[in-house]
Short mmCIF file of C-alpha atoms and ligand atoms in Angstrom, two decimals:
data_model
loop_
_atom_site.label_atom_id
_atom_site.label_comp_id
_atom_site.label_asym_id
_atom_site.label_seq_id
_atom_site.Cartn_x
_atom_site.Cartn_y
_atom_site.Cartn_z
CA MET A 183 -12.34 24.68 -36.41
CA TYR A 184 -11.93 24.57 -32.66
CA CYS A 185 -13.27 22.83 -29.58
CA THR A 186 -12.06 24.94 -26.66
CA ARG A 187 -13.75 25.36 -23.30
CA LYS A 188 -13.67 28.28 -20.90
CA VAL A 189 -12.27 27.48 -17.48
CA ASN A 190 -13.16 30.95 -16.19
CA ASP A 191 -13.06 34.53 -17.58
CA ASP A 192 -9.32 34.50 -18.30
CA TYR A 193 -8.42 30.84 -18.68
CA THR A 194 -9.37 28.62 -21.62
CA TRP A 195 -8.79 24.91 -22.05
CA VAL A 196 -7.06 24.45 -25.40
CA GLY A 197 -6.20 20.76 -25.04
CA ALA A 198 -7.38 17.77 -27.00
CA ASP A 199 -8.79 14.28 -26.54
CA GLY A 200 -6.89 11.30 -27.94
CA ARG A 201 -9.02 8.27 -28.69
CA ARG A 202 -6.79 6.38 -31.12
CA LEU A 203 -3.85 5.60 -28.89
CA ALA A 204 -3.29 1.88 -28.66
CA MET A 205 -1.14 2.37 -25.57
CA PHE A 206 -0.52 5.51 -23.52
CA GLU A 207 3.20 5.79 -22.71
CA GLY A 208 3.56 2.52 -24.61
CA VAL A 209 2.25 0.48 -21.69
CA PHE A 210 -1.20 1.56 -20.46
CA ASP A 211 -4.22 0.71 -22.54
CA VAL A 212 -6.73 3.54 -22.67
CA PRO A 213 -9.92 2.05 -24.08
CA ASN A 214 -11.81 5.26 -23.36
CA GLY A 215 -9.06 7.55 -24.62
CA ILE A 216 -7.15 10.21 -22.69
CA SER A 217 -7.12 13.99 -22.72
CA PHE A 218 -3.99 16.08 -23.10
CA ASN A 219 -4.81 19.29 -21.29
CA SER A 220 -3.32 22.64 -22.06
CA TYR A 221 -4.53 25.97 -20.72
CA LEU A 222 -4.26 29.49 -22.11
CA LEU A 223 -4.31 32.55 -19.84
CA ARG A 224 -5.22 35.77 -21.61
CA ASP A 225 -4.07 38.68 -19.49
CA GLU A 226 -1.95 41.69 -20.50
CA LYS A 227 0.41 38.91 -21.48
CA THR A 228 -0.72 35.62 -22.97
CA VAL A 229 0.51 32.50 -21.22
CA LEU A 230 0.22 28.91 -22.39
CA PHE A 231 0.58 26.22 -19.74
CA ASP A 232 2.11 23.18 -21.45
CA THR A 233 1.52 21.99 -25.01
CA SER A 234 0.26 18.59 -26.19
CA ASP A 235 1.06 15.12 -27.39
CA ALA A 236 2.02 14.65 -31.05
CA ALA A 237 -1.04 12.45 -31.52
CA VAL A 238 -3.40 15.40 -31.05
CA ARG A 239 -1.28 18.27 -32.34
CA ARG A 240 -3.70 19.38 -35.03
CA THR A 241 -6.60 19.88 -32.60
CA PHE A 242 -4.27 21.55 -30.09
CA ARG A 243 -3.00 24.05 -32.70
CA GLU A 244 -6.50 24.92 -33.87
CA ASN A 245 -7.69 25.39 -30.31
CA LEU A 246 -4.73 27.53 -29.31
CA LEU A 247 -4.95 29.79 -32.36
CA HIS A 248 -8.66 30.22 -31.86
CA ALA A 249 -8.30 31.09 -28.17
CA LEU A 250 -5.52 33.60 -28.91
CA GLU A 251 -7.92 35.53 -31.17
CA GLY A 252 -5.07 36.90 -33.24
CA ARG A 253 -2.83 37.81 -30.30
CA SER A 254 0.71 36.55 -30.10
CA LEU A 255 1.91 34.11 -27.48
CA ASP A 256 4.16 35.77 -24.90
CA TYR A 257 4.98 32.99 -22.43
CA VAL A 258 4.90 29.21 -22.24
CA VAL A 259 5.12 27.59 -18.82
CA VAL A 260 6.47 24.06 -19.06
CA HIS A 261 5.41 22.17 -15.95
CA HIS A 262 6.62 18.81 -17.14
CA MET A 263 8.95 17.76 -19.94
CA GLU A 264 7.42 14.40 -20.83
CA PRO A 265 6.66 14.48 -24.56
CA ASP A 266 2.91 14.02 -24.10
CA HIS A 267 2.97 17.69 -23.04
CA THR A 268 5.91 19.11 -24.97
CA ALA A 269 5.55 17.72 -28.49
CA GLU A 270 4.45 21.14 -29.79
CA LEU A 271 7.18 23.28 -28.18
CA GLU A 272 9.31 23.49 -31.31
CA GLU A 273 6.29 24.42 -33.41
CA LEU A 274 5.37 27.20 -30.97
CA VAL A 275 8.85 28.68 -31.11
CA LEU A 276 8.70 28.73 -34.91
CA ARG A 277 5.21 30.21 -34.95
CA PHE A 278 5.83 32.77 -32.16
CA PRO A 279 9.49 33.78 -32.43
CA GLU A 280 9.29 36.10 -29.39
CA VAL A 281 7.83 33.51 -27.03
CA GLN A 282 9.62 33.08 -23.68
CA ILE A 283 9.70 29.76 -21.84
CA TYR A 284 9.45 29.38 -18.03
CA CYS A 285 10.49 26.10 -16.48
CA SER A 286 12.62 24.49 -13.75
CA ALA A 287 16.38 24.14 -14.06
CA MET A 288 16.09 20.43 -14.70
CA ALA A 289 13.45 21.01 -17.37
CA LYS A 290 15.90 23.32 -19.10
CA THR A 291 18.45 20.52 -19.21
CA MET A 292 15.85 18.11 -20.53
CA MET A 293 14.74 20.62 -23.15
CA THR A 294 18.25 20.61 -24.56
CA GLN A 295 18.28 16.82 -24.47
CA PHE A 296 14.98 16.58 -26.33
CA PHE A 297 15.31 19.54 -28.72
CA GLY A 298 18.96 20.56 -28.87
CA PRO A 299 20.44 23.88 -27.73
CA GLY A 300 18.22 26.18 -29.83
CA PHE A 301 15.89 27.26 -27.01
CA GLN A 302 18.50 28.37 -24.48
CA GLU A 303 18.18 32.13 -24.89
CA ARG A 304 14.45 32.18 -24.39
CA ILE A 305 14.37 29.95 -21.29
CA HIS A 306 13.79 31.50 -17.85
CA VAL A 307 14.54 29.11 -15.03
CA VAL A 308 12.21 29.47 -12.04
CA LYS A 309 12.19 27.78 -8.66
CA GLU A 310 9.89 27.33 -5.69
CA GLY A 311 8.27 30.61 -4.70
CA ASP A 312 9.29 32.63 -7.77
CA THR A 313 6.50 34.71 -9.25
CA LEU A 314 5.58 35.99 -12.69
CA CYS A 315 3.19 38.90 -13.11
CA THR A 316 1.23 38.83 -16.34
CA GLY A 317 -0.90 41.92 -15.73
CA ARG A 318 -3.87 41.20 -13.50
CA HIS A 319 -2.58 37.76 -12.58
CA THR A 320 0.35 36.75 -10.40
CA LEU A 321 1.66 33.25 -10.97
CA ARG A 322 3.63 31.54 -8.21
CA PHE A 323 5.72 28.49 -9.05
CA ILE A 324 5.75 25.44 -6.82
CA ALA A 325 8.31 22.66 -7.10
CA ALA A 326 6.82 19.17 -7.27
CA PRO A 327 9.88 16.97 -7.82
CA MET A 328 9.18 13.32 -8.62
CA VAL A 329 5.48 13.80 -9.10
CA HIS A 330 6.36 11.97 -11.22
CA TRP A 331 9.49 13.30 -12.97
CA PRO A 332 12.21 15.31 -11.20
CA GLU A 333 11.70 18.56 -13.12
CA VAL A 334 8.01 18.96 -12.37
CA LEU A 335 6.61 22.36 -11.45
CA MET A 336 3.13 23.43 -10.51
CA THR A 337 1.75 26.95 -10.83
CA TYR A 338 -0.53 28.68 -8.36
CA ASP A 339 -2.45 31.61 -9.82
CA GLU A 340 -2.77 33.88 -6.77
CA THR A 341 -5.37 36.04 -8.49
CA ASP A 342 -7.89 33.35 -9.43
CA ARG A 343 -6.70 30.77 -6.83
CA LEU A 344 -6.07 28.12 -9.47
CA LEU A 345 -3.51 25.36 -9.03
CA LEU A 346 -2.12 23.98 -12.29
CA THR A 347 -0.96 20.59 -11.12
CA ALA A 348 1.01 18.98 -13.97
CA ASP A 349 0.27 15.22 -14.05
CA ALA A 350 -1.04 15.13 -10.47
CA PHE A 351 -4.83 14.74 -10.06
CA GLY A 352 -5.10 13.39 -13.61
CA CYS A 353 -7.29 10.63 -14.97
CA PHE A 354 -7.44 8.29 -17.94
CA GLY A 355 -10.37 8.78 -20.29
CA ALA A 356 -11.22 11.37 -22.91
CA LEU A 357 -13.16 14.40 -21.69
CA ASN A 358 -15.80 14.08 -24.42
CA GLY A 359 -16.75 17.72 -24.09
CA ARG A 360 -17.03 17.68 -20.28
CA LEU A 361 -14.24 19.75 -18.79
CA PHE A 362 -15.22 19.78 -15.11
CA ALA A 363 -15.40 16.77 -12.81
CA ASP A 364 -18.80 17.97 -11.61
CA GLU A 365 -20.19 17.52 -15.12
CA VAL A 366 -19.89 13.72 -14.80
CA ASP A 367 -20.62 11.10 -12.13
CA PHE A 368 -16.97 10.92 -11.22
CA ASP A 369 -17.23 8.48 -8.34
CA ARG A 370 -19.28 6.03 -10.40
CA ASP A 371 -17.67 6.40 -13.82
CA TYR A 372 -14.15 7.75 -13.40
CA LEU A 373 -12.73 6.95 -9.96
CA ASP A 374 -11.37 3.57 -11.12
CA GLU A 375 -9.53 5.25 -14.00
CA ALA A 376 -8.24 8.04 -11.76
CA ARG A 377 -6.89 5.40 -9.39
CA ARG A 378 -5.35 3.42 -12.27
CA TYR A 379 -3.74 6.60 -13.54
CA TYR A 380 -2.38 7.62 -10.12
CA THR A 381 -1.18 4.21 -9.00
CA ASN A 382 0.61 3.30 -12.22
CA ILE A 383 2.14 6.65 -13.03
CA VAL A 384 2.67 8.37 -9.70
CA GLY A 385 2.10 5.54 -7.21
CA LYS A 386 5.77 4.86 -6.52
CA TYR A 387 6.31 8.41 -5.28
CA GLY A 388 4.06 8.46 -2.23
CA SER A 389 6.34 10.58 -0.03
CA GLN A 390 6.78 13.18 -2.79
CA VAL A 391 3.01 13.35 -3.25
CA GLN A 392 2.64 13.82 0.50
CA ALA A 393 5.07 16.74 0.30
CA VAL A 394 2.98 18.37 -2.44
CA LEU A 395 -0.24 17.77 -0.50
CA LYS A 396 1.30 19.63 2.43
CA LYS A 397 2.12 22.56 0.14
CA ALA A 398 -1.41 22.47 -1.29
CA ALA A 399 -2.87 22.54 2.21
CA GLU A 400 -1.26 25.98 2.68
CA LEU A 401 -3.02 27.37 -0.39
CA ASP A 402 -6.54 28.65 -0.86
CA ILE A 403 -7.46 26.65 -3.97
CA ALA A 404 -10.58 27.26 -6.06
CA MET A 405 -9.69 24.86 -8.87
CA LEU A 406 -7.26 22.06 -9.71
CA LEU A 407 -6.16 22.01 -13.37
CA PRO A 408 -4.32 18.78 -14.24
CA LEU A 409 -2.67 17.80 -17.50
CA HIS A 410 -5.02 14.85 -18.05
CA GLY A 411 -8.65 14.42 -17.10
CA PHE A 412 -11.06 16.82 -15.48
CA VAL A 413 -10.71 20.25 -13.93
CA TRP A 414 -11.89 20.25 -10.31
CA ARG A 415 -13.87 23.28 -9.15
CA LYS A 416 -16.15 21.61 -6.57
CA GLU A 417 -15.55 19.17 -3.72
CA LEU A 418 -11.78 19.29 -4.14
CA GLY A 419 -11.50 17.49 -0.81
CA TYR A 420 -12.87 14.31 -2.39
CA LEU A 421 -9.87 13.95 -4.70
CA LEU A 422 -7.36 15.35 -2.20
CA HIS A 423 -8.50 12.71 0.29
CA LYS A 424 -8.02 9.93 -2.29
CA TYR A 425 -4.53 11.23 -3.03
CA ASP A 426 -3.77 11.31 0.67
CA LEU A 427 -4.82 7.65 1.05
CA TRP A 428 -3.06 6.44 -2.09
CA SER A 429 0.17 8.25 -1.31
CA ARG A 430 0.22 6.87 2.24
CA TYR A 431 -0.46 3.39 0.77
CA GLU A 432 -3.58 3.13 2.90
CA PRO A 433 -6.24 0.87 1.37
CA GLU A 434 -9.48 2.56 0.41
CA GLU A 435 -11.51 -0.50 1.34
CA ARG A 436 -11.28 -3.53 3.54
CA GLY A 437 -11.79 -6.27 0.99
CA VAL A 438 -9.92 -8.91 -0.98
CA LEU A 439 -8.27 -8.79 -4.36
CA ILE A 440 -7.77 -12.27 -5.80
CA ALA A 441 -5.35 -12.41 -8.72
CA TYR A 442 -4.65 -15.81 -10.24
CA ALA A 443 -2.46 -17.24 -12.98
CA SER A 444 -3.80 -20.55 -14.22
CA VAL A 445 -2.79 -22.54 -17.29
CA TYR A 446 -5.50 -25.25 -17.37
CA GLY A 447 -8.02 -23.97 -14.83
CA ASN A 448 -7.03 -25.86 -11.67
CA THR A 449 -5.46 -22.87 -9.92
CA GLU A 450 -8.41 -20.80 -11.11
CA ASN A 451 -10.76 -23.35 -9.55
CA ALA A 452 -9.13 -22.94 -6.14
CA ALA A 453 -9.30 -19.15 -6.49
CA ASN A 454 -13.00 -19.39 -7.41
CA ILE A 455 -13.77 -21.56 -4.38
CA LEU A 456 -11.96 -19.13 -2.10
CA ALA A 457 -13.92 -16.24 -3.64
CA CYS A 458 -17.21 -18.07 -3.00
CA ARG A 459 -16.38 -18.82 0.62
CA LEU A 460 -15.29 -15.21 1.22
CA SER A 461 -18.40 -13.81 -0.46
CA GLU A 462 -20.62 -16.06 1.66
CA ARG A 463 -19.04 -14.38 4.66
CA GLY A 464 -19.92 -10.94 3.37
CA VAL A 465 -16.41 -10.01 2.24
CA ARG A 466 -16.04 -7.82 -0.82
CA VAL A 467 -13.98 -9.68 -3.44
CA GLN A 468 -12.62 -8.58 -6.80
CA MET A 469 -10.98 -11.22 -9.02
CA PHE A 470 -8.53 -10.93 -11.88
CA ASP A 471 -7.04 -13.48 -14.28
CA THR A 472 -3.50 -12.19 -14.76
CA SER A 473 -3.42 -13.72 -18.25
CA VAL A 474 -6.45 -11.69 -19.30
CA THR A 475 -6.45 -8.39 -17.43
CA PRO A 476 -3.59 -5.97 -18.08
CA THR A 477 -1.34 -5.45 -15.10
CA SER A 478 -2.19 -1.76 -14.73
CA TYR A 479 -5.76 -2.61 -13.65
CA ILE A 480 -4.65 -5.19 -11.09
CA LEU A 481 -1.98 -2.90 -9.62
CA SER A 482 -4.66 -0.26 -9.20
CA ALA A 483 -6.92 -2.72 -7.36
CA ALA A 484 -4.00 -3.74 -5.14
CA PHE A 485 -3.81 -0.11 -3.96
CA ARG A 486 -7.57 -0.20 -3.35
CA TYR A 487 -7.95 -3.28 -1.13
CA SER A 488 -6.57 -4.20 2.28
CA HIS A 489 -6.00 -7.91 1.57
CA LEU A 490 -4.44 -9.51 -1.49
CA VAL A 491 -4.52 -13.14 -2.61
CA PHE A 492 -2.10 -14.31 -5.27
CA ALA A 493 -2.58 -17.79 -6.74
CA ALA A 494 -0.11 -19.00 -9.35
CA THR A 495 0.96 -22.14 -11.05
CA THR A 496 4.62 -23.07 -11.22
CA TYR A 497 6.31 -22.43 -14.54
CA ASN A 498 9.92 -23.10 -15.49
CA ALA A 499 10.62 -23.79 -11.79
CA GLY A 500 9.34 -20.34 -10.90
CA VAL A 501 6.22 -18.18 -11.00
CA PHE A 502 3.92 -18.22 -14.05
CA ILE A 503 4.87 -15.38 -16.39
CA THR A 504 1.85 -13.10 -16.04
CA MET A 505 1.82 -13.37 -12.24
CA GLU A 506 5.54 -12.74 -12.09
CA GLU A 507 5.04 -9.58 -14.16
CA LEU A 508 2.24 -8.39 -11.89
CA LEU A 509 4.20 -8.95 -8.68
CA HIS A 510 7.29 -7.24 -10.06
CA ASP A 511 5.11 -4.29 -11.03
CA ILE A 512 3.58 -4.11 -7.55
CA ALA A 513 7.07 -4.26 -6.04
CA ALA A 514 8.33 -1.58 -8.45
CA HIS A 515 5.57 0.72 -7.22
CA ASP A 516 6.54 0.17 -3.57
CA LEU A 517 3.02 -0.67 -2.44
CA GLN A 518 3.09 -0.91 1.35
CA ASN A 519 1.14 -2.35 4.28
CA ARG A 520 -0.87 -5.20 2.84
CA ARG A 521 -1.94 -8.59 4.23
CA VAL A 522 -1.34 -11.33 1.69
CA VAL A 523 -2.34 -14.95 1.10
CA LEU A 524 -0.41 -17.12 -1.38
CA LEU A 525 -1.59 -20.20 -3.26
CA GLU A 526 0.76 -22.23 -5.42
CA ASN A 527 0.24 -25.07 -7.83
CA GLY A 528 2.78 -27.52 -9.25
CA SER A 529 2.51 -31.01 -10.64
CA TRP A 530 5.98 -32.26 -9.64
CA ALA A 531 7.90 -29.49 -7.86
CA PRO A 532 5.70 -26.58 -6.74
CA ALA A 533 7.91 -23.48 -6.59
CA SER A 534 5.66 -20.53 -7.34
CA GLY A 535 4.95 -19.87 -3.64
CA LYS A 536 8.62 -19.33 -2.83
CA GLY A 537 9.02 -17.32 -6.02
CA MET A 538 6.15 -15.01 -5.09
CA GLN A 539 7.48 -14.62 -1.54
CA LYS A 540 10.87 -13.64 -2.90
CA ILE A 541 9.41 -10.83 -5.00
CA LEU A 542 7.15 -9.51 -2.24
CA GLN A 543 9.49 -9.94 0.72
CA PRO A 544 11.29 -6.57 0.38
CA LEU A 545 8.02 -4.62 0.47
CA LYS A 546 7.44 -2.55 3.60
CA GLY A 547 4.62 -3.56 5.92
CA TRP A 548 3.57 -6.70 4.04
CA GLN A 549 2.53 -9.71 6.07
CA GLN A 550 1.80 -13.18 4.73
CA MET A 551 -1.19 -14.73 6.50
CA GLU A 552 -0.93 -18.52 6.91
CA ASP A 553 1.53 -20.80 5.14
CA THR A 554 1.44 -20.93 1.36
CA PHE A 555 -1.48 -23.15 0.27
CA THR A 556 -0.11 -25.84 -2.06
CA ILE A 557 -2.05 -27.61 -4.78
CA ARG A 558 -0.56 -30.51 -6.71
CA SER A 559 -2.09 -30.42 -10.17
CA ALA A 560 -5.69 -30.15 -8.92
CA LEU A 561 -7.39 -29.46 -5.60
CA ARG A 562 -7.95 -32.68 -3.64
CA GLU A 563 -11.35 -33.32 -2.11
CA ASP A 564 -9.95 -33.00 1.42
CA GLN A 565 -8.38 -29.65 0.55
CA THR A 566 -11.74 -27.94 0.13
CA MET A 567 -12.04 -27.97 3.94
CA GLN A 568 -8.57 -26.40 4.22
CA LEU A 569 -9.65 -23.76 1.76
CA GLU A 570 -12.80 -23.18 3.82
CA ARG A 571 -10.67 -22.63 6.92
CA LEU A 572 -8.39 -20.28 5.01
CA ALA A 573 -11.43 -18.29 3.87
CA ALA A 574 -12.71 -18.08 7.45
CA THR A 575 -9.36 -16.79 8.71
CA LEU A 576 -9.06 -14.31 5.88
CA ALA A 577 -12.64 -13.08 6.30
CA ALA A 578 -12.17 -12.59 10.03
CA ASP A 579 -9.04 -10.56 9.38
CA VAL A 580 -10.72 -8.41 6.75
CA GLN A 581 -13.71 -7.78 8.98
CA ALA A 582 -11.67 -7.04 12.09
CA ALA A 583 -11.46 -3.33 12.77
CA ALA A 584 -8.45 -1.73 11.14
CA PRO A 585 -5.61 -1.92 13.63
CA ALA A 586 -6.13 0.96 16.02
CA GLU A 587 -3.21 3.13 16.86
CA GLU A 588 -2.46 3.63 20.52
CA LYS A 589 -4.32 6.71 21.61
CA PRO A 590 -3.33 8.67 24.72
CA GLU A 591 -5.94 9.12 27.45
CA GLY A 592 -8.38 11.97 26.73
CA GLN A 593 -7.61 12.10 23.00
CA HIS A 594 -10.50 12.25 20.55
CA ARG A 595 -10.91 11.74 16.81
CA TYR A 596 -12.63 14.41 14.74
CA VAL A 597 -13.40 13.47 11.13
CA CYS A 598 -13.87 16.04 8.37
CA LYS A 599 -17.25 15.35 6.76
CA VAL A 600 -16.06 16.86 3.48
CA CYS A 601 -12.87 14.93 2.85
CA GLY A 602 -12.45 12.38 5.64
CA TYR A 603 -9.33 13.94 7.17
CA VAL A 604 -8.89 12.91 10.80
CA TYR A 605 -7.82 15.36 13.51
CA GLU A 606 -6.76 13.85 16.83
CA GLY A 607 -6.51 15.83 20.02
CA ASP A 608 -8.21 16.60 23.30
CA SER A 609 -10.50 19.08 21.57
CA LEU A 610 -10.93 20.63 18.12
CA PRO A 611 -9.96 24.33 18.09
CA GLU A 612 -12.90 26.56 17.09
CA ASP A 613 -10.92 28.22 14.33
CA TYR A 614 -9.53 24.93 13.00
CA LYS A 615 -9.42 24.48 9.23
CA CYS A 616 -9.00 21.10 7.56
CA PRO A 617 -5.47 20.96 6.11
CA LEU A 618 -6.69 18.89 3.18
CA CYS A 619 -9.86 20.61 1.99
CA GLY A 620 -10.02 23.83 4.01
CA ALA A 621 -13.38 23.04 5.65
CA GLY A 622 -13.94 24.80 8.98
CA ALA A 623 -14.40 23.22 12.42
CA GLU A 624 -18.18 23.07 11.89
CA TYR A 625 -17.64 20.37 9.26
CA PHE A 626 -15.89 18.03 11.70
CA LYS A 627 -17.69 15.25 13.48
CA GLN A 628 -16.34 13.75 16.70
CA GLU A 629 -16.05 9.98 16.32
CA SER A 630 -14.47 8.94 19.61
FE1 FEO S 283 1.30 13.27 -18.83
FE2 FEO S 283 4.08 12.50 -17.20
O1 FEO S 283 3.13 13.05 -18.64
#
């Protein structure tokens, strides 16, 4: 039995959906499953790009054998050594004794660490710019270190203009038979999970993602083929633009995330009042109880919004456990450039405000608005007015135009209508092409 899908004439998706994982990578819940993508190129040579996770090995094997149609496997390209993509390497070597493996130098080292020295003679180390001809197709290797492991490679198929992107451009969620992003309402149904995937797994490595985006901008790309989630064959600029924002730590929206940690509901009450006052002023608010919502969702929302409110009760002379975990996770991901409001609660010695400041202080471009708002046990009647004033200040800041950069006289902004990329200059050259999505000058709109 098999459940493959054709990517194009020569490429076939031979991956598998996993829907029974309690936790992906032992830490991220995936209530809607996750796909482990693997692609087979059938040319004069057969090439498999990555294998699968142990959890879905049976489906992967059936799909691969079906797509090979009795041919042997000549090459395996290992883009990434994490075991959710390499669990079947040993099996492949046993099943196809002649198979040759292409990977980066660091992947070769890791392969020995994971599997012992048995693979050495079949490994071919490749580096940035090396090519492999498989018949009709020429594959060019692109180094993508720290997106999100150091050994990561991508492959650009020069013949079909496909970019196999390793973990980049991935998404949580099983494919459920839909291989291409244009087969679903991605923006409505999957963007949140793509953001949660990016921010938690790759989010710390913004500068490395920027480096890869620059390399991608030099390529003529027809499709993006990630190791999780959908293949992109239309409107690539949509996702490239999101990656550009996320990796520059730019918020997607001016709005407020309110995350609170409350033991008996009094801190929650203050957070609720603040949310009401902000909403009355037309500010978009998203709230999370840190004791209920897993950290990965809140971290993702912190990348999304421009302003963050953290409200926490004091616990063991510090920050309540679930809030402390969230803030450490945000700090570990190096989120930058956010405006923050802190609320603390404590019945005899409020200390969570200072504790939260200490965790967030090293982060680049963070600014605390107003002094920490202190509650003693429960909000006093007279404090509702203070909370009202805090909401007014916060709302005004959210609704103020994003801080404009100094622009020299005569400079104009031209915005790409496809992906949102901004070109600044005295005029847009007629032959200009968007470095993110490749759209021509006719797709740019002058904004100022
Ligand atoms: Fe999907 Fe980093 O492995």
